[in-house]
PDB file of C-alpha atoms in Angstrom:
ATOM      1  CA  MET O1440      13.299   6.952 -46.368  1.00  0.00           C
ATOM      2  CA  ALA O1441      10.923   4.296 -44.737  1.00  0.00           C
ATOM      3  CA  LEU O1442      12.472   5.263 -41.357  1.00  0.00           C
ATOM      4  CA  GLU O1443      12.116   9.128 -42.014  1.00  0.00           C
ATOM      5  CA  ALA O1444       8.466   8.432 -43.007  1.00  0.00           C
ATOM      6  CA  ALA O1445       7.836   6.366 -39.880  1.00  0.00           C
ATOM      7  CA  THR O1446       9.428   9.129 -37.887  1.00  0.00           C
ATOM      8  CA  LYS O1447       7.100  11.673 -39.182  1.00  0.00           C
ATOM      9  CA  VAL O1448       4.008  10.257 -37.209  1.00  0.00           C
ATOM     10  CA  ILE O1449       4.261  11.913 -33.839  1.00  0.00           C
ATOM     11  CA  GLU O1450       1.128  10.022 -32.300  1.00  0.00           C
ATOM     12  CA  PHE O1451      -1.554   7.423 -32.653  1.00  0.00           C
ATOM     13  CA  VAL O1452      -5.134   7.381 -31.536  1.00  0.00           C
ATOM     14  CA  LEU O1453      -6.222   4.452 -29.591  1.00  0.00           C
ATOM     15  CA  LEU O1454      -9.803   3.789 -30.519  1.00  0.00           C
ATOM     16  CA  GLY O1455     -10.101   1.706 -27.307  1.00  0.00           C
ATOM     17  CA  LEU O1456     -12.759  -0.966 -26.476  1.00  0.00           C
ATOM     18  CA  THR O1457     -15.843   0.894 -27.117  1.00  0.00           C
ATOM     19  CA  ASP O1458     -16.756   4.636 -28.292  1.00  0.00           C
ATOM     20  CA  ARG O1459     -19.903   4.807 -25.852  1.00  0.00           C
ATOM     21  CA  ALA O1460     -19.200   7.358 -23.394  1.00  0.00           C
ATOM     22  CA  ASP O1461     -21.433   6.074 -20.888  1.00  0.00           C
ATOM     23  CA  LEU O1462     -19.355   3.307 -20.524  1.00  0.00           C
ATOM     24  CA  ARG O1463     -16.251   5.125 -19.464  1.00  0.00           C
ATOM     25  CA  GLY O1464     -17.074   4.947 -15.913  1.00  0.00           C
ATOM     26  CA  PRO O1465     -17.685   1.233 -15.457  1.00  0.00           C
ATOM     27  CA  LEU O1466     -14.920   0.481 -17.773  1.00  0.00           C
ATOM     28  CA  ILE O1467     -12.374   2.641 -15.610  1.00  0.00           C
ATOM     29  CA  ALA O1468     -13.876   0.675 -12.329  1.00  0.00           C
ATOM     30  CA  VAL O1469     -13.724  -2.664 -13.551  1.00  0.00           C
ATOM     31  CA  PHE O1470     -10.380  -2.253 -15.190  1.00  0.00           C
ATOM     32  CA  LEU O1471      -8.887  -0.749 -12.167  1.00  0.00           C
ATOM     33  CA  VAL O1472     -10.402  -3.167  -9.693  1.00  0.00           C
ATOM     34  CA  MET O1473      -8.758  -6.192 -11.890  1.00  0.00           C
ATOM     35  CA  TYR O1474      -5.282  -4.475 -12.303  1.00  0.00           C
ATOM     36  CA  LEU O1475      -5.445  -3.503  -8.629  1.00  0.00           C
ATOM     37  CA  ILE O1476      -5.997  -7.537  -8.118  1.00  0.00           C
ATOM     38  CA  ASN O1477      -3.635  -8.492 -10.372  1.00  0.00           C
ATOM     39  CA  LEU O1478      -0.626  -6.534  -8.517  1.00  0.00           C
ATOM     40  CA  MET O1479      -1.855  -7.782  -5.105  1.00  0.00           C
ATOM     41  CA  GLY O1480      -2.358 -11.392  -6.038  1.00  0.00           C
ATOM     42  CA  ASN O1481       0.898 -11.987  -8.184  1.00  0.00           C
ATOM     43  CA  GLY O1482       3.149  -9.395  -5.944  1.00  0.00           C
ATOM     44  CA  THR O1483       2.092 -11.751  -2.936  1.00  0.00           C
ATOM     45  CA  MET O1484       2.803 -14.881  -4.593  1.00  0.00           C
ATOM     46  CA  ILE O1485       6.257 -13.469  -5.538  1.00  0.00           C
ATOM     47  CA  SER O1486       6.674 -12.409  -1.772  1.00  0.00           C
ATOM     48  CA  VAL O1487       5.440 -15.602  -0.394  1.00  0.00           C
ATOM     49  CA  ILE O1488       7.510 -17.961  -2.640  1.00  0.00           C
ATOM     50  CA  SER O1489      10.764 -16.081  -2.061  1.00  0.00           C
ATOM     51  CA  ARG O1490      10.293 -15.937   1.821  1.00  0.00           C
ATOM     52  CA  SER O1491       8.849 -19.575   2.302  1.00  0.00           C
ATOM     53  CA  SER O1492      11.931 -22.205   2.154  1.00  0.00           C
ATOM     54  CA  GLN O1493       9.571 -24.907   1.783  1.00  0.00           C
ATOM     55  CA  LEU O1494       8.572 -23.303  -1.841  1.00  0.00           C
ATOM     56  CA  HIS O1495      12.298 -23.213  -2.717  1.00  0.00           C
ATOM     57  CA  THR O1496      11.777 -25.902  -5.578  1.00  0.00           C
ATOM     58  CA  PRO O1497      12.054 -25.799  -9.312  1.00  0.00           C
ATOM     59  CA  MET O1498       8.027 -25.670  -9.745  1.00  0.00           C
ATOM     60  CA  TYR O1499       7.634 -22.424  -7.555  1.00  0.00           C
ATOM     61  CA  PHE O1500      10.926 -20.750  -9.156  1.00  0.00           C
ATOM     62  CA  PHE O1501       9.296 -21.022 -12.563  1.00  0.00           C
ATOM     63  CA  LEU O1502       5.686 -19.942 -11.035  1.00  0.00           C
ATOM     64  CA  CYS O1503       7.542 -17.062  -9.234  1.00  0.00           C
ATOM     65  CA  ASN O1504       8.794 -15.932 -13.039  1.00  0.00           C
ATOM     66  CA  LEU O1505       5.426 -16.466 -14.302  1.00  0.00           C
ATOM     67  CA  SER O1506       3.934 -14.114 -11.421  1.00  0.00           C
ATOM     68  CA  PHE O1507       6.407 -11.471 -12.425  1.00  0.00           C
ATOM     69  CA  VAL O1508       5.617 -11.829 -16.117  1.00  0.00           C
ATOM     70  CA  ASP O1509       1.812 -11.638 -15.284  1.00  0.00           C
ATOM     71  CA  MET O1510       2.244  -8.391 -13.122  1.00  0.00           C
ATOM     72  CA  CYS O1511       4.346  -6.600 -16.154  1.00  0.00           C
ATOM     73  CA  PHE O1512       2.289  -7.984 -18.892  1.00  0.00           C
ATOM     74  CA  THR O1513      -1.035  -6.040 -17.593  1.00  0.00           C
ATOM     75  CA  SER O1514       1.196  -3.246 -16.523  1.00  0.00           C
ATOM     76  CA  VAL O1515       2.361  -2.439 -20.424  1.00  0.00           C
ATOM     77  CA  THR O1516      -1.428  -1.839 -21.125  1.00  0.00           C
ATOM     78  CA  ILE O1517      -3.775  -1.168 -18.606  1.00  0.00           C
ATOM     79  CA  PRO O1518      -2.421   2.006 -16.894  1.00  0.00           C
ATOM     80  CA  LYS O1519      -2.083   3.574 -20.299  1.00  0.00           C
ATOM     81  CA  MET O1520      -5.860   2.670 -21.169  1.00  0.00           C
ATOM     82  CA  LEU O1521      -7.055   3.807 -17.888  1.00  0.00           C
ATOM     83  CA  SER O1522      -4.961   7.268 -18.196  1.00  0.00           C
ATOM     84  CA  ASN O1523      -6.851   7.828 -21.723  1.00  0.00           C
ATOM     85  CA  LEU O1524     -10.310   6.830 -20.150  1.00  0.00           C
ATOM     86  CA  ILE O1525      -9.774   9.158 -17.125  1.00  0.00           C
ATOM     87  CA  SER O1526      -8.575  12.081 -19.244  1.00  0.00           C
ATOM     88  CA  ASP O1527     -10.813  11.146 -22.080  1.00  0.00           C
ATOM     89  CA  LYS O1528      -8.043  11.480 -24.587  1.00  0.00           C
ATOM     90  CA  LYS O1529      -7.086   8.636 -26.833  1.00  0.00           C
ATOM     91  CA  SER O1530      -3.667   9.726 -27.926  1.00  0.00           C
ATOM     92  CA  ILE O1531      -0.336   7.996 -27.594  1.00  0.00           C
ATOM     93  CA  THR O1532       2.848   9.255 -28.881  1.00  0.00           C
ATOM     94  CA  TYR O1533       4.992   7.134 -31.573  1.00  0.00           C
ATOM     95  CA  SER O1534       7.718   6.556 -28.828  1.00  0.00           C
ATOM     96  CA  GLU O1535       5.183   5.482 -26.313  1.00  0.00           C
ATOM     97  CA  CYS O1536       3.442   3.182 -28.790  1.00  0.00           C
ATOM     98  CA  ILE O1537       6.661   1.599 -29.921  1.00  0.00           C
ATOM     99  CA  THR O1538       7.513   0.864 -26.539  1.00  0.00           C
ATOM    100  CA  GLN O1539       4.377  -0.538 -25.573  1.00  0.00           C
ATOM    101  CA  LEU O1540       4.462  -2.963 -28.586  1.00  0.00           C
ATOM    102  CA  TYR O1541       7.968  -3.923 -27.573  1.00  0.00           C
ATOM    103  CA  PHE O1542       7.153  -4.927 -23.811  1.00  0.00           C
ATOM    104  CA  PHE O1543       3.900  -6.582 -24.710  1.00  0.00           C
ATOM    105  CA  VAL O1544       5.401  -8.875 -27.474  1.00  0.00           C
ATOM    106  CA  ALA O1545       8.271  -9.624 -24.995  1.00  0.00           C
ATOM    107  CA  PHE O1546       6.027 -10.655 -22.108  1.00  0.00           C
ATOM    108  CA  ALA O1547       3.440 -12.372 -24.133  1.00  0.00           C
ATOM    109  CA  THR O1548       6.331 -14.464 -25.614  1.00  0.00           C
ATOM    110  CA  ALA O1549       7.646 -15.127 -22.027  1.00  0.00           C
ATOM    111  CA  GLU O1550       4.311 -16.330 -20.844  1.00  0.00           C
ATOM    112  CA  CYS O1551       3.982 -18.853 -23.788  1.00  0.00           C
ATOM    113  CA  ILE O1552       7.785 -20.326 -23.114  1.00  0.00           C
ATOM    114  CA  LEU O1553       7.459 -20.310 -19.100  1.00  0.00           C
ATOM    115  CA  LEU O1554       4.080 -22.408 -19.358  1.00  0.00           C
ATOM    116  CA  SER O1555       5.725 -24.875 -21.580  1.00  0.00           C
ATOM    117  CA  VAL O1556       8.855 -24.699 -19.342  1.00  0.00           C
ATOM    118  CA  MET O1557       6.462 -25.610 -16.372  1.00  0.00           C
ATOM    119  CA  ALA O1558       4.993 -28.473 -18.094  1.00  0.00           C
ATOM    120  CA  TYR O1559       8.377 -30.372 -18.760  1.00  0.00           C
ATOM    121  CA  ASP O1560       9.229 -29.660 -15.108  1.00  0.00           C
ATOM    122  CA  ARG O1561       5.601 -31.284 -13.956  1.00  0.00           C
ATOM    123  CA  TYR O1562       6.658 -34.145 -16.467  1.00  0.00           C
ATOM    124  CA  VAL O1563       9.829 -34.676 -15.001  1.00  0.00           C
ATOM    125  CA  ALA O1564       8.469 -34.623 -11.431  1.00  0.00           C
ATOM    126  CA  ILE O1565       5.780 -37.092 -12.128  1.00  0.00           C
ATOM    127  CA  GLY O1566       7.469 -39.201 -14.781  1.00  0.00           C
ATOM    128  CA  ASN O1567      10.947 -39.162 -13.564  1.00  0.00           C
ATOM    129  CA  PRO O1568      10.690 -38.515  -9.565  1.00  0.00           C
ATOM    130  CA  LEU O1569      13.955 -40.410  -8.476  1.00  0.00           C
ATOM    131  CA  HIS O1570      15.997 -38.247 -11.142  1.00  0.00           C
ATOM    132  CA  TYR O1571      14.048 -34.851 -10.630  1.00  0.00           C
ATOM    133  CA  ILE O1572      16.686 -33.197  -8.444  1.00  0.00           C
ATOM    134  CA  THR O1573      19.313 -33.860 -10.684  1.00  0.00           C
ATOM    135  CA  ILE O1574      17.553 -33.156 -14.035  1.00  0.00           C
ATOM    136  CA  MET O1575      16.101 -29.963 -12.574  1.00  0.00           C
ATOM    137  CA  SER O1576      19.081 -28.609 -10.962  1.00  0.00           C
ATOM    138  CA  LYS O1577      19.315 -25.198  -9.813  1.00  0.00           C
ATOM    139  CA  LYS O1578      21.761 -24.189 -12.478  1.00  0.00           C
ATOM    140  CA  VAL O1579      19.471 -25.957 -15.230  1.00  0.00           C
ATOM    141  CA  CYS O1580      16.535 -23.837 -13.958  1.00  0.00           C
ATOM    142  CA  ILE O1581      18.188 -20.796 -13.751  1.00  0.00           C
ATOM    143  CA  SER O1582      19.221 -21.414 -17.403  1.00  0.00           C
ATOM    144  CA  MET O1583      15.979 -22.366 -18.621  1.00  0.00           C
ATOM    145  CA  SER O1584      14.491 -19.016 -17.182  1.00  0.00           C
ATOM    146  CA  ALA O1585      17.448 -17.190 -18.593  1.00  0.00           C
ATOM    147  CA  ALA O1586      16.712 -18.403 -22.148  1.00  0.00           C
ATOM    148  CA  SER O1587      13.101 -17.724 -21.815  1.00  0.00           C
ATOM    149  CA  TRP O1588      13.923 -13.893 -21.136  1.00  0.00           C
ATOM    150  CA  LEU O1589      16.483 -13.761 -23.760  1.00  0.00           C
ATOM    151  CA  ILE O1590      14.259 -15.507 -26.519  1.00  0.00           C
ATOM    152  CA  SER O1591      11.422 -13.322 -25.519  1.00  0.00           C
ATOM    153  CA  PHE O1592      13.167  -9.948 -25.696  1.00  0.00           C
ATOM    154  CA  LEU O1593      14.996 -10.817 -28.987  1.00  0.00           C
ATOM    155  CA  ASN O1594      11.748 -11.715 -30.641  1.00  0.00           C
ATOM    156  CA  ALA O1595      10.168  -8.365 -29.274  1.00  0.00           C
ATOM    157  CA  LEU O1596      13.059  -6.373 -30.785  1.00  0.00           C
ATOM    158  CA  LEU O1597      12.749  -8.225 -34.149  1.00  0.00           C
ATOM    159  CA  HIS O1598       9.057  -7.341 -34.245  1.00  0.00           C
ATOM    160  CA  THR O1599       9.445  -3.735 -33.289  1.00  0.00           C
ATOM    161  CA  LEU O1600      12.282  -3.097 -35.872  1.00  0.00           C
ATOM    162  CA  LEU O1601      10.105  -4.286 -38.153  1.00  0.00           C
ATOM    163  CA  VAL O1602       7.144  -2.100 -37.164  1.00  0.00           C
ATOM    164  CA  HIS O1603       9.657   1.038 -36.912  1.00  0.00           C
ATOM    165  CA  ARG O1604      10.637   0.738 -40.674  1.00  0.00           C
ATOM    166  CA  LEU O1605       6.853   1.113 -41.893  1.00  0.00           C
ATOM    167  CA  SER O1606       5.350   4.354 -42.869  1.00  0.00           C
ATOM    168  CA  PHE O1607       2.030   5.209 -41.875  1.00  0.00           C
ATOM    169  CA  CYS O1608       1.084   8.195 -43.808  1.00  0.00           C
ATOM    170  CA  ASN O1609      -1.980   9.532 -42.682  1.00  0.00           C
ATOM    171  CA  ASN O1610      -3.425   6.556 -40.753  1.00  0.00           C
ATOM    172  CA  ILE O1611      -3.095   7.005 -37.234  1.00  0.00           C
ATOM    173  CA  LYS O1612      -5.790   5.653 -35.772  1.00  0.00           C
ATOM    174  CA  ILE O1613      -5.584   2.254 -34.010  1.00  0.00           C
ATOM    175  CA  GLN O1614      -8.577  -0.033 -33.683  1.00  0.00           C
ATOM    176  CA  HIS O1615      -7.443  -1.360 -30.360  1.00  0.00           C
ATOM    177  CA  PHE O1616      -6.950  -0.398 -26.533  1.00  0.00           C
ATOM    178  CA  PHE O1617      -3.256  -1.016 -26.980  1.00  0.00           C
ATOM    179  CA  CYS O1618      -0.414  -0.963 -29.557  1.00  0.00           C
ATOM    180  CA  ASP O1619      -0.773  -4.621 -30.560  1.00  0.00           C
ATOM    181  CA  LEU O1620       1.210  -5.927 -33.672  1.00  0.00           C
ATOM    182  CA  THR O1621      -1.365  -6.663 -36.130  1.00  0.00           C
ATOM    183  CA  PRO O1622      -3.489  -3.603 -35.900  1.00  0.00           C
ATOM    184  CA  MET O1623      -0.192  -1.555 -36.263  1.00  0.00           C
ATOM    185  CA  ILE O1624       0.911  -3.263 -39.356  1.00  0.00           C
ATOM    186  CA  GLN O1625      -2.948  -2.957 -40.589  1.00  0.00           C
ATOM    187  CA  LEU O1626      -2.369   0.847 -40.549  1.00  0.00           C
ATOM    188  CA  SER O1627       0.821   1.071 -42.633  1.00  0.00           C
ATOM    189  CA  CYS O1628       0.772   2.321 -46.173  1.00  0.00           C
ATOM    190  CA  MET O1629       3.990   0.210 -47.178  1.00  0.00           C
ATOM    191  CA  ASP O1630       4.147  -3.372 -48.169  1.00  0.00           C
ATOM    192  CA  THR O1631       4.028  -5.609 -45.031  1.00  0.00           C
ATOM    193  CA  SER O1632       4.751  -8.905 -46.186  1.00  0.00           C
ATOM    194  CA  ILE O1633       7.780  -9.151 -44.389  1.00  0.00           C
ATOM    195  CA  ASN O1634       5.961  -8.549 -41.051  1.00  0.00           C
ATOM    196  CA  GLN O1635       3.201 -10.657 -42.098  1.00  0.00           C
ATOM    197  CA  LEU O1636       5.912 -13.298 -42.697  1.00  0.00           C
ATOM    198  CA  MET O1637       7.600 -12.845 -39.475  1.00  0.00           C
ATOM    199  CA  ILE O1638       4.413 -13.032 -37.528  1.00  0.00           C
ATOM    200  CA  PHE O1639       3.708 -16.485 -39.221  1.00  0.00           C
ATOM    201  CA  ALA O1640       7.285 -17.767 -38.147  1.00  0.00           C
ATOM    202  CA  GLU O1641       7.032 -16.211 -34.759  1.00  0.00           C
ATOM    203  CA  ALA O1642       3.399 -17.939 -34.410  1.00  0.00           C
ATOM    204  CA  SER O1643       4.601 -21.340 -35.537  1.00  0.00           C
ATOM    205  CA  LEU O1644       7.883 -21.266 -33.724  1.00  0.00           C
ATOM    206  CA  LEU O1645       7.280 -19.295 -30.429  1.00  0.00           C
ATOM    207  CA  SER O1646       3.525 -20.187 -29.858  1.00  0.00           C
ATOM    208  CA  ILE O1647       2.961 -23.848 -31.541  1.00  0.00           C
ATOM    209  CA  VAL O1648       6.322 -25.287 -30.503  1.00  0.00           C
ATOM    210  CA  PRO O1649       5.874 -24.522 -26.883  1.00  0.00           C
ATOM    211  CA  PHE O1650       2.321 -25.769 -26.871  1.00  0.00           C
ATOM    212  CA  LEU O1651       3.362 -28.946 -28.323  1.00  0.00           C
ATOM    213  CA  ILE O1652       5.710 -29.179 -25.401  1.00  0.00           C
ATOM    214  CA  ILE O1653       2.672 -28.724 -23.255  1.00  0.00           C
ATOM    215  CA  LEU O1654       0.839 -31.194 -25.164  1.00  0.00           C
ATOM    216  CA  ILE O1655       3.436 -33.676 -25.231  1.00  0.00           C
ATOM    217  CA  SER O1656       4.125 -33.256 -21.209  1.00  0.00           C
ATOM    218  CA  TYR O1657       0.817 -33.844 -20.564  1.00  0.00           C
ATOM    219  CA  ILE O1658       0.287 -36.874 -22.590  1.00  0.00           C
ATOM    220  CA  ARG O1659       3.238 -38.550 -20.760  1.00  0.00           C
ATOM    221  CA  ILE O1660       2.071 -37.277 -17.521  1.00  0.00           C
ATOM    222  CA  ILE O1661      -1.393 -38.634 -17.981  1.00  0.00           C
ATOM    223  CA  THR O1662       0.047 -41.995 -19.367  1.00  0.00           C
ATOM    224  CA  THR O1663       2.142 -42.041 -16.139  1.00  0.00           C
ATOM    225  CA  ILE O1664      -0.705 -41.371 -13.720  1.00  0.00           C
ATOM    226  CA  LEU O1665      -2.919 -44.141 -15.558  1.00  0.00           C
ATOM    227  CA  LYS O1666      -0.198 -46.548 -14.500  1.00  0.00           C
ATOM    228  CA  ILE O1667      -1.124 -45.932 -10.836  1.00  0.00           C
ATOM    229  CA  GLN O1668      -3.141 -48.414  -9.260  1.00  0.00           C
ATOM    230  CA  SER O1669      -4.923 -46.465  -6.470  1.00  0.00           C
ATOM    231  CA  THR O1670      -7.798 -43.949  -7.319  1.00  0.00           C
ATOM    232  CA  GLY O1671      -6.384 -41.940  -4.300  1.00  0.00           C
ATOM    233  CA  GLY O1672      -2.565 -41.926  -5.658  1.00  0.00           C
ATOM    234  CA  ARG O1673      -3.955 -41.015  -9.346  1.00  0.00           C
ATOM    235  CA  LEU O1674      -5.782 -37.709  -7.841  1.00  0.00           C
ATOM    236  CA  LYS O1675      -2.847 -36.993  -5.797  1.00  0.00           C
ATOM    237  CA  THR O1676      -0.443 -36.996  -8.384  1.00  0.00           C
ATOM    238  CA  PHE O1677      -2.742 -35.078 -10.817  1.00  0.00           C
ATOM    239  CA  SER O1678      -3.293 -32.352  -8.460  1.00  0.00           C
ATOM    240  CA  THR O1679       0.509 -31.448  -8.304  1.00  0.00           C
ATOM    241  CA  CYS O1680      -0.226 -30.290 -12.058  1.00  0.00           C
ATOM    242  CA  SER O1681      -4.015 -29.300 -11.940  1.00  0.00           C
ATOM    243  CA  SER O1682      -3.141 -25.748 -11.514  1.00  0.00           C
ATOM    244  CA  HIS O1683      -0.829 -25.423 -14.185  1.00  0.00           C
ATOM    245  CA  LEU O1684      -3.267 -27.363 -16.735  1.00  0.00           C
ATOM    246  CA  THR O1685      -6.105 -24.800 -15.807  1.00  0.00           C
ATOM    247  CA  VAL O1686      -3.635 -21.671 -16.479  1.00  0.00           C
ATOM    248  CA  VAL O1687      -2.738 -23.075 -19.720  1.00  0.00           C
ATOM    249  CA  LEU O1688      -6.216 -24.022 -20.803  1.00  0.00           C
ATOM    250  CA  LEU O1689      -7.294 -20.360 -20.026  1.00  0.00           C
ATOM    251  CA  PHE O1690      -4.294 -18.629 -21.561  1.00  0.00           C
ATOM    252  CA  TYR O1691      -3.950 -20.955 -24.798  1.00  0.00           C
ATOM    253  CA  GLY O1692      -7.740 -21.234 -25.495  1.00  0.00           C
ATOM    254  CA  THR O1693      -8.058 -17.613 -25.865  1.00  0.00           C
ATOM    255  CA  VAL O1694      -4.772 -17.406 -28.004  1.00  0.00           C
ATOM    256  CA  ILE O1695      -5.984 -20.206 -30.352  1.00  0.00           C
ATOM    257  CA  PHE O1696      -9.563 -18.690 -30.416  1.00  0.00           C
ATOM    258  CA  MET O1697      -7.625 -15.130 -31.591  1.00  0.00           C
ATOM    259  CA  TYR O1698      -5.251 -16.107 -33.866  1.00  0.00           C
ATOM    260  CA  PHE O1699      -5.989 -19.647 -35.283  1.00  0.00           C
ATOM    261  CA  ARG O1700      -9.697 -19.082 -36.311  1.00  0.00           C
ATOM    262  CA  PRO O1701     -10.895 -18.837 -39.891  1.00  0.00           C
ATOM    263  CA  SER O1702     -10.563 -15.546 -41.485  1.00  0.00           C
ATOM    264  CA  SER O1703     -14.243 -15.368 -42.545  1.00  0.00           C
ATOM    265  CA  SER O1704     -15.019 -15.020 -38.708  1.00  0.00           C
ATOM    266  CA  TYR O1705     -12.443 -12.398 -37.773  1.00  0.00           C
ATOM    267  CA  SER O1706     -13.949  -9.599 -36.001  1.00  0.00           C
ATOM    268  CA  MET O1707     -12.163  -6.614 -34.424  1.00  0.00           C
ATOM    269  CA  GLU O1708     -14.302  -6.676 -31.564  1.00  0.00           C
ATOM    270  CA  LYS O1709     -13.493 -10.401 -30.695  1.00  0.00           C
ATOM    271  CA  ASP O1710      -9.959  -9.722 -30.984  1.00  0.00           C
ATOM    272  CA  LYS O1711     -10.503  -6.894 -28.297  1.00  0.00           C
ATOM    273  CA  ILE O1712     -12.428  -9.248 -26.137  1.00  0.00           C
ATOM    274  CA  SER O1713      -9.772 -12.082 -26.261  1.00  0.00           C
ATOM    275  CA  SER O1714      -7.067  -9.814 -25.409  1.00  0.00           C
ATOM    276  CA  VAL O1715      -8.665  -8.662 -22.268  1.00  0.00           C
ATOM    277  CA  VAL O1716      -8.959 -12.114 -21.428  1.00  0.00           C
ATOM    278  CA  TYR O1717      -5.405 -13.158 -21.912  1.00  0.00           C
ATOM    279  CA  ASN O1718      -3.883  -9.807 -21.215  1.00  0.00           C
ATOM    280  CA  VAL O1719      -5.935  -8.715 -17.980  1.00  0.00           C
ATOM    281  CA  VAL O1720      -8.364 -11.713 -16.860  1.00  0.00           C
ATOM    282  CA  SER O1721      -5.770 -14.775 -17.264  1.00  0.00           C
ATOM    283  CA  PRO O1722      -2.825 -12.683 -15.214  1.00  0.00           C
ATOM    284  CA  MET O1723      -5.292 -11.760 -12.727  1.00  0.00           C
ATOM    285  CA  LEU O1724      -6.644 -15.130 -12.002  1.00  0.00           C
ATOM    286  CA  ASN O1725      -3.359 -17.131 -12.315  1.00  0.00           C
ATOM    287  CA  PRO O1726      -2.306 -16.554  -8.392  1.00  0.00           C
ATOM    288  CA  PHE O1727      -5.611 -17.480  -7.297  1.00  0.00           C
ATOM    289  CA  ILE O1728      -5.710 -20.643  -9.308  1.00  0.00           C
ATOM    290  CA  TYR O1729      -2.190 -21.626  -7.929  1.00  0.00           C
ATOM    291  CA  SER O1730      -2.982 -20.686  -4.306  1.00  0.00           C
ATOM    292  CA  LEU O1731      -6.547 -22.189  -4.173  1.00  0.00           C
ATOM    293  CA  ARG O1732      -5.643 -25.452  -5.553  1.00  0.00           C
ATOM    294  CA  ASN O1733      -2.296 -25.971  -3.992  1.00  0.00           C
ATOM    295  CA  ARG O1734      -1.465 -27.019  -0.619  1.00  0.00           C
ATOM    296  CA  ASP O1735       2.024 -25.886  -0.248  1.00  0.00           C
ATOM    297  CA  VAL O1736       0.957 -22.563  -1.191  1.00  0.00           C
ATOM    298  CA  LYS O1737      -1.967 -22.162   1.031  1.00  0.00           C
ATOM    299  CA  MET O1738       0.160 -23.350   3.965  1.00  0.00           C
ATOM    300  CA  ALA O1739       2.868 -20.882   3.048  1.00  0.00           C
ATOM    301  CA  LEU O1740       0.379 -17.868   2.790  1.00  0.00           C
ATOM    302  CA  LYS O1741      -1.015 -19.218   6.147  1.00  0.00           C
ATOM    303  CA  GLN O1742       2.229 -19.150   7.688  1.00  0.00           C
ATOM    304  CA  ALA O1743       3.184 -15.478   6.310  1.00  0.00           C
ATOM    305  CA  LEU O1744      -0.081 -14.202   7.784  1.00  0.00           C
ATOM    306  CA  GLN O1745       0.424 -15.878  11.213  1.00  0.00           C
ATOM    307  CA  LYS O1746       3.906 -14.247  11.213  1.00  0.00           C
ATOM    308  CA  LYS O1747       2.319 -10.863  10.286  1.00  0.00           C
ATOM    309  CA  ILE O1748      -0.299 -10.966  12.834  1.00  0.00           C
ATOM    310  CA  SER O1749       2.290 -12.158  15.283  1.00  0.00           C
ATOM    311  CA  SER O1750       4.638  -9.467  14.782  1.00  0.00           C
ATOM    312  CA  SER O1751       2.157  -6.711  15.027  1.00  0.00           C
TER     313      SER O1751
END
């Protein structure tokens, strides 16, 4: 019965970021520019890493994965939002909404796990450099990447199936600009205790555990760096992980603000802004953070541009 009731909902209404008509034009322009920058920046990063042999290392292998996730993460939400803004329609079909929810949860989970894997990689590189190649072998890197993707898609499948079983009755207005998990559950006229329990369990396991891995890795990295006697040596060593740390702070800072603040301070408007930061702004900035603060990436970019200019 629950499945039958759920399938009666043909479409939902995405209320978007704001209901002010005068902001439609600026919002279209801003999000279109940010989306194109995301695609070009992360696409360039993937291309440069793939073509440059000097970047064929574990760190850049995982960075390539992260860039792909960032492209897909934003592509799940922004094209539909832009389409609705341009056409002045706010509807999204039930199947589109469920599909969007699935891939949003999958790529958000993959982002969390990959950031923790990259933190561990930096710890091994700095804390155990003599055995780095052995510990982070090609086989290990591929296995870690595959496990990250598998866990992400299985987690998304679980949440999607749990939402699919819900009945929504006449509640079809989603207080968001995409089909996010919490706003959809809030629409249901059924008991959502199982969904709430799974969200809590997932947040504990797939958000907090990766964050703890990152935290422990950086505590050990800092401890190792402090043992280096020369200031120049400390700065050089820290520079190898500063870009990743910046990305972690940007992503997790927003997630912590969104999901781990007191319920008394909850606001859907704050949730929407937070979602824009970690779903749009952070993925757009990541390739620039890595390229501007990484000598190897800048050198590879320069060589790629020189080759393109000379060939033309």
